[in-house]
mmCIF file of C-alpha atoms in Angstrom:
data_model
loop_
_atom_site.group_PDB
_atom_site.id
_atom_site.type_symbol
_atom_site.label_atom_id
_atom_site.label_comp_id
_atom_site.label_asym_id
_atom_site.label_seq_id
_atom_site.Cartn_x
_atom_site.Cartn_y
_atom_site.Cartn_z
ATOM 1 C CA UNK A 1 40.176 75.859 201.130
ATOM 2 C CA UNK A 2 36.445 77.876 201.148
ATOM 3 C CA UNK A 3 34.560 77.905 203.955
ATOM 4 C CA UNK A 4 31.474 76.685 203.670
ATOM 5 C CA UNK A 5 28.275 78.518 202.797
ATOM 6 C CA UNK A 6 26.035 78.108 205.764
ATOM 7 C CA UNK A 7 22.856 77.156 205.452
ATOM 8 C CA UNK A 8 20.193 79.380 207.051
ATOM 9 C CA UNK A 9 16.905 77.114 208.460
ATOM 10 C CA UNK A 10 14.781 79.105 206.084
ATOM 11 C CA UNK A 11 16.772 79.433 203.346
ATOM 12 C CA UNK A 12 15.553 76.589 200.838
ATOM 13 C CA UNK A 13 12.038 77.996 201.501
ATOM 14 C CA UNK A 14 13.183 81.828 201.166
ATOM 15 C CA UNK A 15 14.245 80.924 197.488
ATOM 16 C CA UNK A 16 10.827 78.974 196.692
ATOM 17 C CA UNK A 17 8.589 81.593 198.149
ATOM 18 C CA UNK A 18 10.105 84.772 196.145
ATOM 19 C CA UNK A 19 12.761 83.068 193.807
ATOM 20 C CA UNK A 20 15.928 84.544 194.912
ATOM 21 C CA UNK A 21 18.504 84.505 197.687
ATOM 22 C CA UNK A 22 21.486 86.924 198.485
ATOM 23 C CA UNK A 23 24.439 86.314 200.214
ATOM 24 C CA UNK A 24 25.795 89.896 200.539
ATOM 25 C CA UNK A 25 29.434 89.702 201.873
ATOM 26 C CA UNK A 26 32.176 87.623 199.921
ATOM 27 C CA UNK A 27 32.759 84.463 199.938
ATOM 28 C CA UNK A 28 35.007 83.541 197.237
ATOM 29 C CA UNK A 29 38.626 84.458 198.502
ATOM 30 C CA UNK A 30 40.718 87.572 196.881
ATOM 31 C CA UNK A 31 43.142 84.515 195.404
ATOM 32 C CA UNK A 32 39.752 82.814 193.700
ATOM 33 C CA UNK A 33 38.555 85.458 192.600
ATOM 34 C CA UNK A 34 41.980 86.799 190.348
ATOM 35 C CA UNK A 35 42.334 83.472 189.397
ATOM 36 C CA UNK A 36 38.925 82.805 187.405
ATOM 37 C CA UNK A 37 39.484 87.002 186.385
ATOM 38 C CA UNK A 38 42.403 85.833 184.901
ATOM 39 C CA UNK A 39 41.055 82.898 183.382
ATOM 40 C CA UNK A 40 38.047 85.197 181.230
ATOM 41 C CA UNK A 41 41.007 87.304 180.300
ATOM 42 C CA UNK A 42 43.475 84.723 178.907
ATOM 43 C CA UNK A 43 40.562 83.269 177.184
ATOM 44 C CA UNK A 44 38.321 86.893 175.928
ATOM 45 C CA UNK A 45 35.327 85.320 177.330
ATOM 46 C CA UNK A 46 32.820 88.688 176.682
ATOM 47 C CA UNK A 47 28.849 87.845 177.056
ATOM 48 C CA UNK A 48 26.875 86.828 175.760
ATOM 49 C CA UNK A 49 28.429 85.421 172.875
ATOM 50 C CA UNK A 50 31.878 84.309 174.170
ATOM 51 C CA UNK A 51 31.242 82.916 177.205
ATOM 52 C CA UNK A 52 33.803 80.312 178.592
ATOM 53 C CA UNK A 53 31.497 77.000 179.219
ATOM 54 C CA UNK A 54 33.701 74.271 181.103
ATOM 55 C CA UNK A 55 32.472 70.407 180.310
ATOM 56 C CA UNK A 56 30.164 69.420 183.998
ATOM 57 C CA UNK A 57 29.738 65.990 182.987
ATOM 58 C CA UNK A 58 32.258 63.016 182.931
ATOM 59 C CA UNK A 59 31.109 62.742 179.347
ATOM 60 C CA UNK A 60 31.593 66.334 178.712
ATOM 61 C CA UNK A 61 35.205 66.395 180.484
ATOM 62 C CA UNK A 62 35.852 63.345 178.611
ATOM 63 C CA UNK A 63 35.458 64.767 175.531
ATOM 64 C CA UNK A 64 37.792 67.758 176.530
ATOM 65 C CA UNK A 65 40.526 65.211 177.318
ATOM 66 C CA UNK A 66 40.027 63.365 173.784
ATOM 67 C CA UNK A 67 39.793 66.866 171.742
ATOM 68 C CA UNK A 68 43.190 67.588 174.149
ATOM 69 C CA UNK A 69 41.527 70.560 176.063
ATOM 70 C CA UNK A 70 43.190 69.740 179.020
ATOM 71 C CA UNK A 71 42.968 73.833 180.006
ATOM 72 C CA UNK A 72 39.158 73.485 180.326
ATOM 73 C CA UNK A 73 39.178 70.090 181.969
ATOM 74 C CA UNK A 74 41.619 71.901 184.602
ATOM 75 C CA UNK A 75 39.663 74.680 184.778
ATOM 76 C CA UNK A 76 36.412 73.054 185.004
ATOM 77 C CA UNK A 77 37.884 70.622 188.041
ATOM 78 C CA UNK A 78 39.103 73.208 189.598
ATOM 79 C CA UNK A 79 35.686 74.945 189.157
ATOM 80 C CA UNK A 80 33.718 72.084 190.460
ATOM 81 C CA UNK A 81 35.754 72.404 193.754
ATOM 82 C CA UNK A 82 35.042 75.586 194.656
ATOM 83 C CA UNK A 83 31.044 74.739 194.388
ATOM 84 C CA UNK A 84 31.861 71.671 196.778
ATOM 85 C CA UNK A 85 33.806 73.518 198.882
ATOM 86 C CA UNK A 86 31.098 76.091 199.245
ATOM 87 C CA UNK A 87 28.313 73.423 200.060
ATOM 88 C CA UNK A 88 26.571 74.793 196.358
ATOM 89 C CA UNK A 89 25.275 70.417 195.900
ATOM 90 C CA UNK A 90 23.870 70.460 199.500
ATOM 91 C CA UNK A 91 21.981 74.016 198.807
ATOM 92 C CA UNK A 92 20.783 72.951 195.553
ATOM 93 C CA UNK A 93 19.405 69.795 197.486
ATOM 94 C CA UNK A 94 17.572 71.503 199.820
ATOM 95 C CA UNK A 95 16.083 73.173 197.360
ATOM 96 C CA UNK A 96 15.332 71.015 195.360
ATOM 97 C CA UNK A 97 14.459 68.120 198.194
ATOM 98 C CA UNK A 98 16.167 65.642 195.879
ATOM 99 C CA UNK A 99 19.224 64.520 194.301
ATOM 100 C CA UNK A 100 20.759 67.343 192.085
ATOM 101 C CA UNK A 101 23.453 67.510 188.965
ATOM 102 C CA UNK A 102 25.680 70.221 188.067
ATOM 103 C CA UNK A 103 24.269 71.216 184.345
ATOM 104 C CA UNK A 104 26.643 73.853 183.889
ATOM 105 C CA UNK A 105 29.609 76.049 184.553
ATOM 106 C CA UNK A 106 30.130 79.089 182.860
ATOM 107 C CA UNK A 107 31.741 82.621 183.350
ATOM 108 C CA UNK A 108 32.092 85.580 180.995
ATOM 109 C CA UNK A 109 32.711 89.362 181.533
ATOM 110 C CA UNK A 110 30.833 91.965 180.573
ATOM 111 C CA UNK A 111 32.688 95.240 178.959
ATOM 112 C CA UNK A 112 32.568 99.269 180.910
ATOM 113 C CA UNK A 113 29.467 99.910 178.927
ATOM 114 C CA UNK A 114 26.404 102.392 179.024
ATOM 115 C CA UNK A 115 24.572 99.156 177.630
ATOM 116 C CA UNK A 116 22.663 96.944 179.914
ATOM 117 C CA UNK A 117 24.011 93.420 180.049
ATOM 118 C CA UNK A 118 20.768 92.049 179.109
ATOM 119 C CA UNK A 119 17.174 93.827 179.729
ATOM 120 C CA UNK A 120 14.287 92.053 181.519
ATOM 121 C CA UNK A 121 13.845 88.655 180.843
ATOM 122 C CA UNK A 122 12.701 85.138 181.281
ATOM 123 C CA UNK A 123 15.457 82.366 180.745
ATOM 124 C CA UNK A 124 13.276 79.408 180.368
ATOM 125 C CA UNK A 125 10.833 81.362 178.007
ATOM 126 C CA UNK A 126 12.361 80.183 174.519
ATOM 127 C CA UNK A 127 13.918 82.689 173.503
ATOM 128 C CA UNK A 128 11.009 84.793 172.425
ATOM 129 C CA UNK A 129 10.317 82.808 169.287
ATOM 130 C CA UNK A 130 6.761 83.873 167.659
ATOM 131 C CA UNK A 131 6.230 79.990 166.911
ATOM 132 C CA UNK A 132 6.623 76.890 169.009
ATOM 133 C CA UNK A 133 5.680 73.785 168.325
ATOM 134 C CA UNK A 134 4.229 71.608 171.339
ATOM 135 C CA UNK A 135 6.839 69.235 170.832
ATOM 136 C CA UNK A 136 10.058 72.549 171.886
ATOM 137 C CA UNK A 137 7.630 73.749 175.001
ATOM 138 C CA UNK A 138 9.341 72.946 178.222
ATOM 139 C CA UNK A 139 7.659 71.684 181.318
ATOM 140 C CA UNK A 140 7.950 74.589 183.559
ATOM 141 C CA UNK A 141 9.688 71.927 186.329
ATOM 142 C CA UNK A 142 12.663 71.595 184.089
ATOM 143 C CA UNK A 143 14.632 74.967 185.479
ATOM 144 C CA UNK A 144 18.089 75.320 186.807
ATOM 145 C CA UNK A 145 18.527 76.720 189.667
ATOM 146 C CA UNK A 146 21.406 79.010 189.497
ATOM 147 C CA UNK A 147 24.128 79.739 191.795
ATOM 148 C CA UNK A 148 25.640 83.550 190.079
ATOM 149 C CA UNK A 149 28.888 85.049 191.469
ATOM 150 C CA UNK A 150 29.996 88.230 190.889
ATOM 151 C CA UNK A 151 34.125 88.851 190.763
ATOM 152 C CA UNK A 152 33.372 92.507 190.820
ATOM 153 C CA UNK A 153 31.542 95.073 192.844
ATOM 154 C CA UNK A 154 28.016 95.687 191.533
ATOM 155 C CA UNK A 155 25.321 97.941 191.925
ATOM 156 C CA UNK A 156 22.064 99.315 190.141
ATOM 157 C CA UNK A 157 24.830 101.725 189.014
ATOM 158 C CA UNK A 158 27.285 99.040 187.824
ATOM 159 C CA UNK A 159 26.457 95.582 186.477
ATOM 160 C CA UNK A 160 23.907 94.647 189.277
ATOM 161 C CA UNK A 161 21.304 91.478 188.633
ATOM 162 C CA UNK A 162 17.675 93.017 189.371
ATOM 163 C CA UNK A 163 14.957 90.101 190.243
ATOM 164 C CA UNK A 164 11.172 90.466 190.505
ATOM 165 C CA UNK A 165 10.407 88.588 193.415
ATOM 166 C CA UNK A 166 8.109 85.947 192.704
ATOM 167 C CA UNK A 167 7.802 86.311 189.308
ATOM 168 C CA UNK A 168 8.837 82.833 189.088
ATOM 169 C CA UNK A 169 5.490 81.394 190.081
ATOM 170 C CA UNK A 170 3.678 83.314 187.529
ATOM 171 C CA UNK A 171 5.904 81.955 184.589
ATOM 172 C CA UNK A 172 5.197 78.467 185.675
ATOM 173 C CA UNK A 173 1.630 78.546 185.482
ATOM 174 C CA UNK A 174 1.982 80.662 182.301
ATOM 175 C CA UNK A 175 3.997 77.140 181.159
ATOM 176 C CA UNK A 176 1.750 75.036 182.700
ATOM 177 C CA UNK A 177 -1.153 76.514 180.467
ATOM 178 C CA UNK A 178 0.553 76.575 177.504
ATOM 179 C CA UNK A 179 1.745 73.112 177.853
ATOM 180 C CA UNK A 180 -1.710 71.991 178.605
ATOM 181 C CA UNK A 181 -3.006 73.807 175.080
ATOM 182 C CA UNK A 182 -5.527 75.617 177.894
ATOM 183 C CA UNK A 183 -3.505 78.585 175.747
ATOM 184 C CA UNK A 184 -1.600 79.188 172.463
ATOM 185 C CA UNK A 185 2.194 80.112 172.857
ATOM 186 C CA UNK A 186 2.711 83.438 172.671
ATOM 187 C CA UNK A 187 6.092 85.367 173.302
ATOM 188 C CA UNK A 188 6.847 85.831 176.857
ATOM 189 C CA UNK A 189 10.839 86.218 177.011
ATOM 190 C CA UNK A 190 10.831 89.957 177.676
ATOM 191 C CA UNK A 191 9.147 91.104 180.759
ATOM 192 C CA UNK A 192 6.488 93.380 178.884
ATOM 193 C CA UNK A 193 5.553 90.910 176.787
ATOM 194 C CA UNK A 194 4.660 88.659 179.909
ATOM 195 C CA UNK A 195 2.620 91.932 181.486
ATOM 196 C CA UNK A 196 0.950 92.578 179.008
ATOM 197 C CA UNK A 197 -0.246 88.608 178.158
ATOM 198 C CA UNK A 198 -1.317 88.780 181.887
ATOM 199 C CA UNK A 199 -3.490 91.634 181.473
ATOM 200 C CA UNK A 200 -5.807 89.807 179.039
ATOM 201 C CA UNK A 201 -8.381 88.573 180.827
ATOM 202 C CA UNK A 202 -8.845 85.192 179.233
ATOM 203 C CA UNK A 203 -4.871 84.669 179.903
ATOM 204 C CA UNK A 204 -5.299 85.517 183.722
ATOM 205 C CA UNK A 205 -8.667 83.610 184.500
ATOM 206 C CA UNK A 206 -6.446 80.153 183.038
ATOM 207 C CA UNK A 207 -3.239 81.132 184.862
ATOM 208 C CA UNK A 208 -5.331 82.033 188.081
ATOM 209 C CA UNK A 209 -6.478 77.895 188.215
ATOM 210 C CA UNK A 210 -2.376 77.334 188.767
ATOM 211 C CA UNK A 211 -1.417 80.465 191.142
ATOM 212 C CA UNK A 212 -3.063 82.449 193.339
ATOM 213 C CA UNK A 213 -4.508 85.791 192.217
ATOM 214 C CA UNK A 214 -2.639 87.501 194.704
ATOM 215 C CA UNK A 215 0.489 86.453 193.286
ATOM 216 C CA UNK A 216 -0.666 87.674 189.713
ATOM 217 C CA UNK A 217 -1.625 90.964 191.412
ATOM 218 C CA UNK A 218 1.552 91.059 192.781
ATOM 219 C CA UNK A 219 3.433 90.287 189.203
ATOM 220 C CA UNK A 220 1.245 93.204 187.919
ATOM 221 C CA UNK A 221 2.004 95.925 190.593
ATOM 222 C CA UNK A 222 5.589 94.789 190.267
ATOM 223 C CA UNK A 223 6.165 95.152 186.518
ATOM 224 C CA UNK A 224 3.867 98.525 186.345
ATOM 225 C CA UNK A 225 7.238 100.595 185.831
ATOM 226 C CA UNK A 226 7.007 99.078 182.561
ATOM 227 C CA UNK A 227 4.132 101.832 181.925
ATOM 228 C CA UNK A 228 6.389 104.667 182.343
ATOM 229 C CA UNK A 229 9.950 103.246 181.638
ATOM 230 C CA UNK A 230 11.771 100.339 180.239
ATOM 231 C CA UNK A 231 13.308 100.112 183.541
ATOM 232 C CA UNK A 232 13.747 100.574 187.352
ATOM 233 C CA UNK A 233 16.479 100.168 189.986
ATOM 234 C CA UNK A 234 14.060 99.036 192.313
ATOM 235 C CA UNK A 235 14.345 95.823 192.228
ATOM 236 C CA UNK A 236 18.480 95.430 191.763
ATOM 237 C CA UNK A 237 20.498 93.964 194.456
ATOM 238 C CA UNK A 238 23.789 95.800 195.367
ATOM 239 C CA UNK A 239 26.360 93.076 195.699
ATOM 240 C CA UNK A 240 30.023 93.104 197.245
ATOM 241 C CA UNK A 241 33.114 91.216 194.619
ATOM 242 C CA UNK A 242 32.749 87.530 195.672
ATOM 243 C CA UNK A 243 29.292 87.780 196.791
ATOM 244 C CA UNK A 244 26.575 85.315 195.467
ATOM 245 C CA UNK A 245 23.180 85.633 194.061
ATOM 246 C CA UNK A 246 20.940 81.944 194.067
ATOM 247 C CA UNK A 247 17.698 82.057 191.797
ATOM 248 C CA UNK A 248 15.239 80.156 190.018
ATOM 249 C CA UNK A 249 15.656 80.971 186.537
ATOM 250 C CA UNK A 250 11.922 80.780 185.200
ATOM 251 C CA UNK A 251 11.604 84.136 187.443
ATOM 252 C CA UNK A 252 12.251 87.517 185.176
ATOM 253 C CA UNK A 253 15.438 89.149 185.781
ATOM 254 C CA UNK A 254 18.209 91.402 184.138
ATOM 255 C CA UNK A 255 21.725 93.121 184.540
ATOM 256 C CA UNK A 256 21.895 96.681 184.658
ATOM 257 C CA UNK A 257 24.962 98.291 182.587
ATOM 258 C CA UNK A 258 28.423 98.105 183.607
ATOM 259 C CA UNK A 259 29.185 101.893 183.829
ATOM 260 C CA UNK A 260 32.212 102.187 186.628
ATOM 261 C CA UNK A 261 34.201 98.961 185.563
ATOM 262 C CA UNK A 262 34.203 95.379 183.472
ATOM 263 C CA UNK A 263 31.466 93.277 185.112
ATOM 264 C CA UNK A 264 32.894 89.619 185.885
ATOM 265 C CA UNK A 265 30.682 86.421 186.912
ATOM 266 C CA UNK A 266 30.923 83.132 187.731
ATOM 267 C CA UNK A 267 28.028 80.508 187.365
ATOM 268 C CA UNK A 268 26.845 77.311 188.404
ATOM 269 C CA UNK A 269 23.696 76.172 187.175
ATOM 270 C CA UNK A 270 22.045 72.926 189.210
ATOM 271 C CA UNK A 271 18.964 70.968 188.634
ATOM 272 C CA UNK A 272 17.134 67.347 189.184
#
Protein backbone atom coordinates (compact mmCIF):
# COMPACT_ATOMS: atom_id res chain seq x y z
CA UNK A 1 0.00 0.00 0.00
CA UNK A 2 1.26 3.91 -1.07
CA UNK A 3 0.89 6.45 1.12
CA UNK A 4 -0.89 9.06 0.07
CA UNK A 5 0.30 12.18 -1.71
CA UNK A 6 -0.57 15.03 0.56
CA UNK A 7 -2.11 17.76 -0.56
CA UNK A 8 -0.46 21.13 0.17
CA UNK A 9 -3.33 24.19 0.74
CA UNK A 10 -1.77 25.92 -2.20
CA UNK A 11 -1.03 23.36 -4.32
CA UNK A 12 -4.03 23.29 -6.94
CA UNK A 13 -3.33 27.05 -7.31
CA UNK A 14 0.65 26.61 -7.48
CA UNK A 15 0.01 24.43 -10.70
CA UNK A 16 -2.55 27.07 -12.30
CA UNK A 17 -0.43 30.08 -11.61
CA UNK A 18 3.00 28.70 -13.26
CA UNK A 19 1.87 25.23 -14.73
CA UNK A 20 3.92 22.83 -12.87
CA UNK A 21 4.34 21.14 -9.51
CA UNK A 22 7.28 19.00 -8.04
CA UNK A 23 7.24 16.57 -5.56
CA UNK A 24 11.01 16.05 -5.03
CA UNK A 25 11.50 12.95 -2.76
CA UNK A 26 10.01 9.44 -3.81
CA UNK A 27 7.03 8.30 -3.50
CA UNK A 28 6.58 5.27 -5.46
CA UNK A 29 8.17 2.37 -3.31
CA UNK A 30 11.64 0.54 -4.43
CA UNK A 31 9.13 -2.73 -5.07
CA UNK A 32 6.83 -0.31 -7.56
CA UNK A 33 9.20 1.02 -9.05
CA UNK A 34 11.20 -2.58 -10.35
CA UNK A 35 8.02 -3.79 -11.03
CA UNK A 36 6.73 -1.25 -13.83
CA UNK A 37 10.96 -1.26 -14.84
CA UNK A 38 10.40 -4.64 -15.43
CA UNK A 39 7.27 -4.33 -17.14
CA UNK A 40 8.97 -1.65 -20.11
CA UNK A 41 11.62 -4.30 -20.30
CA UNK A 42 9.58 -7.49 -20.87
CA UNK A 43 7.61 -5.49 -23.25
CA UNK A 44 10.75 -3.03 -25.21
CA UNK A 45 8.61 -0.12 -24.60
CA UNK A 46 11.44 2.70 -26.04
CA UNK A 47 9.84 6.39 -26.72
CA UNK A 48 8.48 7.71 -28.45
CA UNK A 49 7.43 5.20 -30.75
CA UNK A 50 6.99 2.08 -28.53
CA UNK A 51 5.47 3.25 -25.72
CA UNK A 52 3.39 0.72 -23.59
CA UNK A 53 -0.31 2.44 -23.47
CA UNK A 54 -2.58 0.36 -20.95
CA UNK A 55 -6.60 0.58 -21.88
CA UNK A 56 -8.06 3.57 -18.91
CA UNK A 57 -11.49 3.05 -19.85
CA UNK A 58 -13.93 0.10 -19.10
CA UNK A 59 -14.38 0.15 -22.85
CA UNK A 60 -10.75 0.20 -23.48
CA UNK A 61 -10.02 -2.71 -20.81
CA UNK A 62 -12.86 -4.41 -22.31
CA UNK A 63 -11.51 -4.61 -25.43
CA UNK A 64 -8.14 -5.97 -23.97
CA UNK A 65 -10.12 -8.82 -22.37
CA UNK A 66 -11.98 -9.66 -25.83
CA UNK A 67 -8.57 -9.33 -28.00
CA UNK A 68 -7.24 -11.75 -24.80
CA UNK A 69 -4.66 -9.10 -23.53
CA UNK A 70 -5.18 -10.02 -20.21
CA UNK A 71 -1.22 -8.77 -19.49
CA UNK A 72 -2.29 -5.15 -20.19
CA UNK A 73 -5.64 -5.36 -18.46
CA UNK A 74 -3.42 -6.61 -15.35
CA UNK A 75 -1.07 -4.19 -15.82
CA UNK A 76 -3.30 -1.37 -16.41
CA UNK A 77 -5.44 -2.39 -12.99
CA UNK A 78 -2.68 -2.63 -11.27
CA UNK A 79 -1.63 0.81 -12.69
CA UNK A 80 -4.83 2.48 -11.85
CA UNK A 81 -4.16 1.51 -8.14
CA UNK A 82 -1.19 3.03 -7.60
CA UNK A 83 -2.78 6.57 -8.90
CA UNK A 84 -5.66 5.87 -6.25
CA UNK A 85 -3.50 4.96 -3.78
CA UNK A 86 -1.50 8.10 -4.27
CA UNK A 87 -4.66 10.44 -4.12
CA UNK A 88 -3.62 11.34 -8.21
CA UNK A 89 -8.15 11.61 -8.81
CA UNK A 90 -8.42 13.93 -5.73
CA UNK A 91 -5.29 16.19 -7.05
CA UNK A 92 -6.53 16.23 -10.46
CA UNK A 93 -9.91 17.47 -8.84
CA UNK A 94 -8.62 20.15 -7.16
CA UNK A 95 -7.24 21.20 -10.00
CA UNK A 96 -9.48 20.96 -12.03
CA UNK A 97 -12.52 22.01 -9.42
CA UNK A 98 -14.59 19.30 -11.09
CA UNK A 99 -15.09 15.77 -11.73
CA UNK A 100 -12.00 14.25 -13.57
CA UNK A 101 -11.28 10.90 -15.85
CA UNK A 102 -8.18 9.06 -16.23
CA UNK A 103 -7.44 9.57 -20.24
CA UNK A 104 -4.39 7.70 -20.15
CA UNK A 105 -1.67 5.50 -18.80
CA UNK A 106 1.44 5.12 -20.42
CA UNK A 107 5.21 4.39 -19.66
CA UNK A 108 8.20 3.98 -21.96
CA UNK A 109 12.03 4.25 -21.43
CA UNK A 110 14.23 6.26 -22.97
CA UNK A 111 17.82 4.68 -24.16
CA UNK A 112 21.73 6.09 -22.49
CA UNK A 113 21.78 8.59 -25.26
CA UNK A 114 23.62 11.98 -26.09
CA UNK A 115 20.11 12.72 -27.79
CA UNK A 116 17.55 14.72 -26.01
CA UNK A 117 14.35 12.83 -25.37
CA UNK A 118 12.39 15.37 -27.09
CA UNK A 119 13.43 19.27 -27.54
CA UNK A 120 11.12 22.14 -26.52
CA UNK A 121 7.70 21.74 -27.14
CA UNK A 122 4.03 22.27 -26.88
CA UNK A 123 1.85 19.00 -26.54
CA UNK A 124 -1.47 20.40 -27.37
CA UNK A 125 0.00 22.43 -30.38
CA UNK A 126 -0.82 19.82 -33.27
CA UNK A 127 1.95 18.55 -33.94
CA UNK A 128 3.46 21.39 -35.84
CA UNK A 129 1.42 20.82 -38.97
CA UNK A 130 1.79 23.93 -41.53
CA UNK A 131 -2.11 23.50 -42.23
CA UNK A 132 -5.10 23.11 -39.98
CA UNK A 133 -8.32 23.23 -40.76
CA UNK A 134 -10.77 25.01 -38.16
CA UNK A 135 -12.59 21.96 -37.85
CA UNK A 136 -8.73 19.84 -36.10
CA UNK A 137 -8.05 23.20 -33.81
CA UNK A 138 -8.55 22.31 -30.22
CA UNK A 139 -10.15 24.50 -27.64
CA UNK A 140 -7.26 25.39 -25.53
CA UNK A 141 -9.57 24.00 -22.28
CA UNK A 142 -9.30 20.52 -23.62
CA UNK A 143 -5.62 19.68 -21.90
CA UNK A 144 -4.63 16.84 -19.70
CA UNK A 145 -3.20 17.47 -16.89
CA UNK A 146 -0.40 15.14 -16.38
CA UNK A 147 0.82 13.33 -13.46
CA UNK A 148 4.87 12.16 -14.87
CA UNK A 149 6.95 9.75 -12.72
CA UNK A 150 10.29 9.15 -13.11
CA UNK A 151 11.70 5.34 -12.15
CA UNK A 152 15.14 6.75 -12.45
CA UNK A 153 17.28 9.51 -11.10
CA UNK A 154 17.22 12.60 -13.34
CA UNK A 155 18.91 15.67 -13.78
CA UNK A 156 19.65 18.52 -16.43
CA UNK A 157 22.56 16.06 -16.87
CA UNK A 158 20.41 12.91 -17.25
CA UNK A 159 16.87 12.67 -18.62
CA UNK A 160 15.43 15.67 -16.57
CA UNK A 161 11.83 17.35 -17.76
CA UNK A 162 12.63 21.27 -18.09
CA UNK A 163 9.23 23.52 -17.86
CA UNK A 164 8.86 27.23 -18.64
CA UNK A 165 6.84 28.39 -15.97
CA UNK A 166 3.81 29.87 -17.16
CA UNK A 167 4.15 29.30 -20.53
CA UNK A 168 0.94 27.61 -20.31
CA UNK A 169 -1.13 30.77 -20.20
CA UNK A 170 0.43 32.14 -23.22
CA UNK A 171 -0.44 28.99 -25.40
CA UNK A 172 -4.01 29.29 -24.39
CA UNK A 173 -4.62 32.62 -25.54
CA UNK A 174 -2.44 31.82 -28.60
CA UNK A 175 -5.50 28.94 -29.01
CA UNK A 176 -8.01 31.09 -28.04
CA UNK A 177 -7.09 33.50 -31.03
CA UNK A 178 -6.67 31.09 -33.43
CA UNK A 179 -9.85 29.41 -32.62
CA UNK A 180 -11.62 32.66 -32.78
CA UNK A 181 -10.05 33.27 -36.60
CA UNK A 182 -8.79 36.76 -34.65
CA UNK A 183 -5.46 34.82 -36.29
CA UNK A 184 -4.47 32.25 -38.97
CA UNK A 185 -2.84 28.95 -37.60
CA UNK A 186 0.53 29.03 -37.78
CA UNK A 187 3.07 26.38 -36.35
CA UNK A 188 3.63 26.72 -32.74
CA UNK A 189 4.78 23.07 -31.54
CA UNK A 190 8.44 23.96 -31.06
CA UNK A 191 9.20 26.61 -28.59
CA UNK A 192 10.94 29.04 -31.21
CA UNK A 193 8.36 28.88 -33.37
CA UNK A 194 5.95 30.15 -30.51
CA UNK A 195 8.75 33.12 -29.68
CA UNK A 196 9.09 34.14 -32.55
CA UNK A 197 4.97 34.29 -33.52
CA UNK A 198 4.89 36.35 -30.23
CA UNK A 199 7.28 38.83 -31.33
CA UNK A 200 5.07 40.01 -34.22
CA UNK A 201 3.34 42.69 -33.14
CA UNK A 202 -0.05 42.06 -34.65
CA UNK A 203 0.20 38.39 -32.92
CA UNK A 204 0.90 39.99 -29.39
CA UNK A 205 -1.63 43.02 -29.47
CA UNK A 206 -4.57 39.88 -30.14
CA UNK A 207 -3.01 37.53 -27.56
CA UNK A 208 -2.57 40.55 -25.06
CA UNK A 209 -6.85 40.89 -25.07
CA UNK A 210 -6.62 37.07 -23.41
CA UNK A 211 -3.39 37.40 -21.00
CA UNK A 212 -1.78 39.92 -19.41
CA UNK A 213 1.23 41.61 -21.02
CA UNK A 214 3.24 40.85 -18.19
CA UNK A 215 2.83 37.31 -18.67
CA UNK A 216 3.85 37.66 -22.47
CA UNK A 217 6.87 39.65 -21.24
CA UNK A 218 7.56 37.04 -19.07
CA UNK A 219 7.21 34.14 -21.97
CA UNK A 220 9.66 36.41 -23.92
CA UNK A 221 12.45 36.93 -21.26
CA UNK A 222 12.03 33.25 -20.56
CA UNK A 223 12.54 31.75 -24.02
CA UNK A 224 15.40 34.51 -24.95
CA UNK A 225 18.09 31.58 -24.62
CA UNK A 226 16.59 30.62 -27.77
CA UNK A 227 18.75 33.68 -29.27
CA UNK A 228 21.96 32.20 -28.38
CA UNK A 229 21.26 28.38 -28.04
CA UNK A 230 18.78 25.73 -28.77
CA UNK A 231 18.81 25.14 -25.17
CA UNK A 232 19.31 25.85 -21.41
CA UNK A 233 19.41 23.91 -18.12
CA UNK A 234 17.80 26.61 -16.49
CA UNK A 235 14.71 25.71 -16.36
CA UNK A 236 15.12 21.61 -15.67
CA UNK A 237 14.04 20.16 -12.48
CA UNK A 238 16.47 17.65 -10.79
CA UNK A 239 14.29 14.80 -9.67
CA UNK A 240 15.01 11.77 -7.20
CA UNK A 241 13.78 7.79 -8.81
CA UNK A 242 10.08 7.72 -7.74
CA UNK A 243 9.65 11.34 -7.60
CA UNK A 244 6.72 13.07 -9.51
CA UNK A 245 6.39 15.96 -11.79
CA UNK A 246 2.34 17.38 -12.23
CA UNK A 247 1.85 19.84 -15.29
CA UNK A 248 -0.47 21.32 -17.58
CA UNK A 249 0.45 20.13 -20.86
CA UNK A 250 -0.44 23.25 -23.14
CA UNK A 251 2.77 24.80 -21.21
CA UNK A 252 6.23 24.20 -23.36
CA UNK A 253 8.44 21.67 -21.98
CA UNK A 254 11.20 19.03 -22.91
CA UNK A 255 13.56 16.15 -21.65
CA UNK A 256 17.09 16.69 -21.64
CA UNK A 257 19.28 13.54 -22.88
CA UNK A 258 19.76 10.51 -20.96
CA UNK A 259 23.62 10.57 -20.70
CA UNK A 260 24.46 8.53 -17.20
CA UNK A 261 21.69 5.75 -17.56
CA UNK A 262 18.20 4.51 -19.42
CA UNK A 263 15.59 7.14 -18.49
CA UNK A 264 12.27 5.31 -17.21
CA UNK A 265 8.69 7.08 -16.68
CA UNK A 266 5.50 6.45 -15.69
CA UNK A 267 2.37 8.59 -16.71
CA UNK A 268 -1.00 9.39 -15.89
CA UNK A 269 -2.72 11.81 -17.88
CA UNK A 270 -6.24 13.31 -16.23
CA UNK A 271 -8.75 15.69 -17.53
CA UNK A 272 -12.66 16.89 -17.34
Amino acid sequence: MLEPIKIKENFASEIKKNGVALINHQVLSDETIEKVKNILDENNAYSPIDKLVLPSSLTQKLVSLLKFNFSKFKTSNYLKKISEDLNLPEIAELYFDNKTILRQIDCYKSKKSNSFVIPWHCDKAHSGQKLVKKSELTHPGKFNLKFFFFLTDVNAKNGSLAYLPKSHHVVWALKICMLKNELDYKPFWALKDCRNLLMEKNIYKKVKNYVDEETIEDFLEKSSFLEESDDTQKFDLSIPKGGLLIFNELGFHRGSQPLVNNRYALRFFYNI
